[in-house]
Amino acid sequence: MSASDVTLPAPAAQDLLGLPAPAFHLAMLVLAAAAFGFILWKRARLLLQGAPDPRLDRIGTRLARLLFLGFGQARQPRYPAAGVLHILIFAGFLILSLRSLTLLGEGFSAGFALPGLAGRAGAAYASLKDWTALVVLACCVVAAVRRALFAPARYHDRHARKSHAREAYVILGLISLLMVADALYEGAALAGSGGAGPRLPLASAAALCLGGLPDAALGVLHLSAFWIHNAALLFFLCYLPVSKHFHVITSLPNVFLLDLRAGGAVKPPRHGAVDQGAAEALGVGRLEGFTWKHLLDFYTCTDCGRCSDQCPAYATGTLLSPRMISIKCRDLAYQCFPLLGATVPPEERPALVGDVIAAGEIWSCTTCGACEEVCPVLIEYVDKIVDLRRFLVDQGDVPPSLQKPLAALEKHGNPYGKMARKRGDWAGGGEEGGSGVRVLKEGESADLLFFTDSCVAYDPRLQRIGQALGALFGAAGLDCGTLGKDEVDSGHEARRMGEEGLFETLRDKNLEALGRRTFARLVTADPHAMSALKNDGYGLAQPILHHSQLLAELLAAGRLVPGPLGDERVYTFHDPCYLGRHNGEFAAPRAVLSALPGLRLVEMARARSRSFCCGGGSLYLFSEVECEARMGELRLCMAEEAGAQVIVTACPFCLLNLEDAIKTSGREGRMEVLDLAELVVRSLNRGVVG
Amino acid sequence: MRKILVVAEMGRAGPDDSAFELAAAARAAGKALGEHRVAAAVFGRGVAEAARGLAPWFDDVFVFDDPQLEIPDGEAWRALLALLIARERPLLTLIAHSNHGMDYAPALAGQAGTPLVCDCVALEVRDGRLFAVRSVYGGKLNARVSVALGDAGCMATLRPGAFPAAPAPQGAGAAIHAEAVPAALTPRRRCLGTVAPEPGAVDITQSAVLVAVGRGIEEEENLGIIHSLAEALRADVACSRPVVDKKWLPRSRQVGTSGVTVKPKVYLAIGISGSFQHMGGVKGGPFIAAINKDPAAPIFSVADVGIVGDLFELVPLLEEKVRELKG
Amino acid sequence: MEIIVCVKRVPDVAEVEVEVDRSGRALERQDLAYGINEWDNFAIEAAVSLVEAHGGRSTAVTVGGPEDEEVLRRALAMGVNEALHLCDPAFAGADAHGVALLLQRAIAARPFDLVLTGAISSDQRNGQVGGMLAALLGIPQVALATELKVENGRAVVRHEVEGGLERVVELDLPALVSVQTGINEPRYVSVRGIRKVADQAIPVLDAASLGLDAAQAQALLAQVRIEELFLPQRGKGAEMLEGSDEEKVLKLIERLRERGGL
């Protein structure tokens, strides 16, 4: 904006309603700031009552993530159409924020310019912002048309009780109004001066429309557009925290405050508490039980529906929709902490668990993490679900079908209720035909400790994974031992079902057993066990490996020499949630597969971090949720779409669930599921024969 | 003379099968005792005729015929049996281990001060003791227990079906004794009514015999043969998950970790592969018979008997033979 | 309302291959895990929820050794107000009648309106203690309850009878009800819940405090003797029935008949 062109009256130079414009503008600003501050303060009251949650460590990392995920909008392109629109509008916001400040300044002094935006830089910025405004306006139109005519299915949640579409249109309208008002403000000036051109496309277009109007009319329009723009801007500011567009304010802080703990970790029941068991009640049973950051998550949810779109529990028709957890909690927060009037006392509120969120929702989550992976503003769900479960567990409100495996874990150390004494039987006791894995007595040592965890230890089908691995370790000349009857369940599922005390008991037993043996490295075939041992406070000094990582190492080092499989079938890899998404290991299993000669490998559309849960997470291997479809069967369809006949996985839960899905969907003989270790054994045997 | 008392339960059409099983067990025990009399006690309203029907199997029949006894009520039977036992002082009292028997036998033994052995599958009398075999630890073990046949006598409840029913002995019938029934039999426990289970909502967790059907049934229309087989066997129909998933049967019929846990005596698995999720719901060590077309189906490793074959041939044939047998 | 709930600690053998110990009369206890008898768990839930609804106090009682205290702790964690442990070496080997006798001596000395027991215990499967205890206490009783309400000083109980039927009876209090599984949905007991009641005092009653002479206790308490435990005969894997379809079916019917399936 070049002040020299102005022939029309500057807003700051005019009286308004008998007041000098700067005074009027100041009054407007103060009013808006007061309203905005008031609303934010009201919103903040709840956050202040939330549970503690330390989020200010590793500032450098946080800033880097903020740049990449926040300003960089790195997760937006996962949904290309909406993502590109959002990136454009977001970039527009950043660019136009300077323009907004300038216009606020112009209310006080004619020809106001931000420091550094005078002269040539100012002219360049004027052009940039005008092009930006044009793009943003176009995006708003496209977004509105898309929402009205081509809305993606995810916009409507089948559990939603009301639509936020109206809010979306209001916001799109407000943004458009800002763009148009500024265009008219500038256009009126341009129309008077004749300075239109491609340098200022939107303003020039406005000027073109206004051409021929008398100067007086242009003056009035110029002034009106200015005041409308600034009024709309201030209204917009105050409207944000009462709408789903609160995220405009909270999302960048929310990204900055992201969870930096290891992927598969679960938050402790209460941050900073010395004795986790000391509290009167455990878990989250009312709004203030959530940590302040989790409450901020609720404010930040944009209702975009990507979490539920990715959620396997939603896809299979369970009660759960992660988005609705945020939406319903936010609604409850607004209801109980109203902008006007007193906070509703806890006893008069609807119950968070029961009235607002049904137990069925809470128990439907497999903790696969697909929702968190996709959320553009890094809202956390698994920790919240676990906190809600902790509350239910503490109240004794656990579905009977889940009580069985939990009770068995407590009594027998495994969810099947099998005898502890039999835990090492799969290894064959070092006899002829045994697995090659020794059962280590107290005080004994091995280079490699194989942590079996309950599934591989007891399930006859899954024992074959352990035996396959034993054979591979033997072939590679590794000295491998296991804990036998002294091992108990890793507690991974117990912890995620909210049974923190049981988890601690199991962890302590394992630590005792591990502490009485010497080993250099620990390996497990169960990503859940790996995740628990690494991230759930076991605090082991030794490296903890998943068998895919060890197999990749052995193949790369030439200690295992695979032969051609001689199989014409097409293979695909199913990423287990707790190997891939939660612990970031996508490469090792693929390195193993690519080391097998002649393997025809395809990727599913939902691979790597977008992998779709088999349905075995939490304790659902032992107790299925009520649902319309089975996750495992949906996964088979995805493999079929990719053209695969063999699904390779690297998790006993996945193996069992997908195999069961093959049976229940009548795909026997047409599809096969294998563990990575079993496939390597096949290939190795071919190698020997060939 | 040594007396053995049998408590005969009445079915809708005369004495229940268990009455004849108890009679046989009583006779066998009596042989070991030497000279003895076997008596029956019969309760009900208008049961005089049915009592006469029992006469060939017994030496005495005590008939309690009273309007108060129209509905078999455990506390009423206990009150009357306590009086009868005090008077007759039988050495051994045998009761069916039915739900009804479980309701009154322990309280009766407690009141009469006699030891009680429950749910016996075999009995033997020797050396002045009663030896009984019973199933313990969820059917995983059998226990042989013994109790002295002393002055106070002894009671046992016998598992229905575990003892062969007695054929009618030749010769003289029993003496029939009409017994007086005092008024206000059970002042502190009153029967308010009988509830039939809601139609459709069969509680398979309580079924003794289950015909379970799995994915092998292929189509919903084929379920008919399963239902009529179950009817012939007087069993309830259960199923595995795929059948419920397809909404062919309600979830209340689903056996397994995601369904209900059942503890029948006999489990007939038809077209069920026997996945661990399904078999996880079958408890109590039932007798498992399996019909499956796949000889490698895992069900055969847990079943007691198996038939490899086409269920669409075998099931109707089985039903036909069962119906022939039951007349 | 004063409710007494009788509980028992039993080995969990559902998924376990049980073995008989050297005496031939008892289970090989090594490596077995123990817990609350399943039926008793429902009885505790019934007691706790009745007290929640009507006020009063619930007390869990068990007969057993020191190790059996854990089921009382579990009952306390579920919400039972007090616990009572009948514990004396002289009680070892007590049969169902003996247990009922001990319970009667402990309970009769206290105020009570309702006594609850599980219908049977999963180990010995006698299903006797409830009925015997009621008789010894001289109160009305009902077995196999599937629904229990207390109103106007009476217990209204639905219980299982033959042929899939249920009967509703009304009992004057005090009364004893032995409950069937499924009568309610027992609440979960978390490890933390158990820890919270770890310090609650549990009175122990020995033979003397129940007015029993320890020397005579054995004869009084253990009339039914376990002679031997043995594995029921059962082959491994199914016996495959061969022949024509008709032959197979007839063989199957024969087997079903032997096992009470017809």
PDB file of C-alpha atoms in Angstrom, chain A residues 401 404 459 621-627 630 656 660 663-664 666 668, chain B residues 215 241-242 245-247 251 256-258 261 273 275-277 280 298:
ATOM      1  CA  SER A 401     -15.516 -60.954  29.148  1.00  0.00           C
ATOM      2  CA  LYS A 404     -11.622 -63.313  32.678  1.00  0.00           C
ATOM      3  CA  ASP A 459      -0.941 -70.654  21.978  1.00  0.00           C
ATOM      4  CA  LEU A 621      -7.531 -61.362  21.317  1.00  0.00           C
ATOM      5  CA  PHE A 622      -9.322 -62.826  24.300  1.00  0.00           C
ATOM      6  CA  SER A 623     -12.571 -60.943  24.212  1.00  0.00           C
ATOM      7  CA  GLU A 624     -13.999 -59.456  21.086  1.00  0.00           C
ATOM      8  CA  VAL A 625     -15.989 -56.238  21.008  1.00  0.00           C
ATOM      9  CA  GLU A 626     -19.468 -56.113  19.634  1.00  0.00           C
ATOM     10  CA  CYS A 627     -19.179 -54.868  16.093  1.00  0.00           C
ATOM     11  CA  ARG A 630     -14.264 -57.713  11.857  1.00  0.00           C
ATOM     12  CA  LEU A 656      -3.911 -65.130  15.011  1.00  0.00           C
ATOM     13  CA  ASP A 660      -9.016 -66.406  12.114  1.00  0.00           C
ATOM     14  CA  LYS A 663     -11.385 -68.917   8.371  1.00  0.00           C
ATOM     15  CA  THR A 664     -14.414 -66.820   9.212  1.00  0.00           C
ATOM     16  CA  GLY A 666     -14.128 -68.434   3.929  1.00  0.00           C
ATOM     17  CA  GLU A 668      -9.104 -70.862   3.346  1.00  0.00           C
TER      18      GLU A 668
ATOM     19  CA  ARG B 215     -20.013 -72.000   9.664  1.00  0.00           C
ATOM     20  CA  ARG B 241     -19.370 -66.720  16.088  1.00  0.00           C
ATOM     21  CA  PRO B 242     -19.824 -66.744  12.286  1.00  0.00           C
ATOM     22  CA  ASP B 245     -22.103 -62.495  12.797  1.00  0.00           C
ATOM     23  CA  LYS B 246     -24.477 -63.338   9.986  1.00  0.00           C
ATOM     24  CA  LYS B 247     -27.364 -62.717  12.394  1.00  0.00           C
ATOM     25  CA  ARG B 251     -25.845 -63.496  20.362  1.00  0.00           C
ATOM     26  CA  GLY B 256     -16.971 -68.668  22.982  1.00  0.00           C
ATOM     27  CA  THR B 257     -14.762 -66.029  24.463  1.00  0.00           C
ATOM     28  CA  SER B 258     -16.849 -63.350  22.838  1.00  0.00           C
ATOM     29  CA  THR B 261     -19.490 -69.811  28.536  1.00  0.00           C
ATOM     30  CA  SER B 273     -13.853 -76.034  13.213  1.00  0.00           C
ATOM     31  CA  SER B 275     -11.176 -72.305  17.021  1.00  0.00           C
ATOM     32  CA  PHE B 276      -9.697 -71.480  20.397  1.00  0.00           C
ATOM     33  CA  GLN B 277     -12.094 -68.555  20.752  1.00  0.00           C
ATOM     34  CA  GLY B 280     -12.732 -71.250  25.225  1.00  0.00           C
ATOM     35  CA  PRO B 298      -9.021 -78.750  15.345  1.00  0.00           C
TER      36      PRO B 298
END
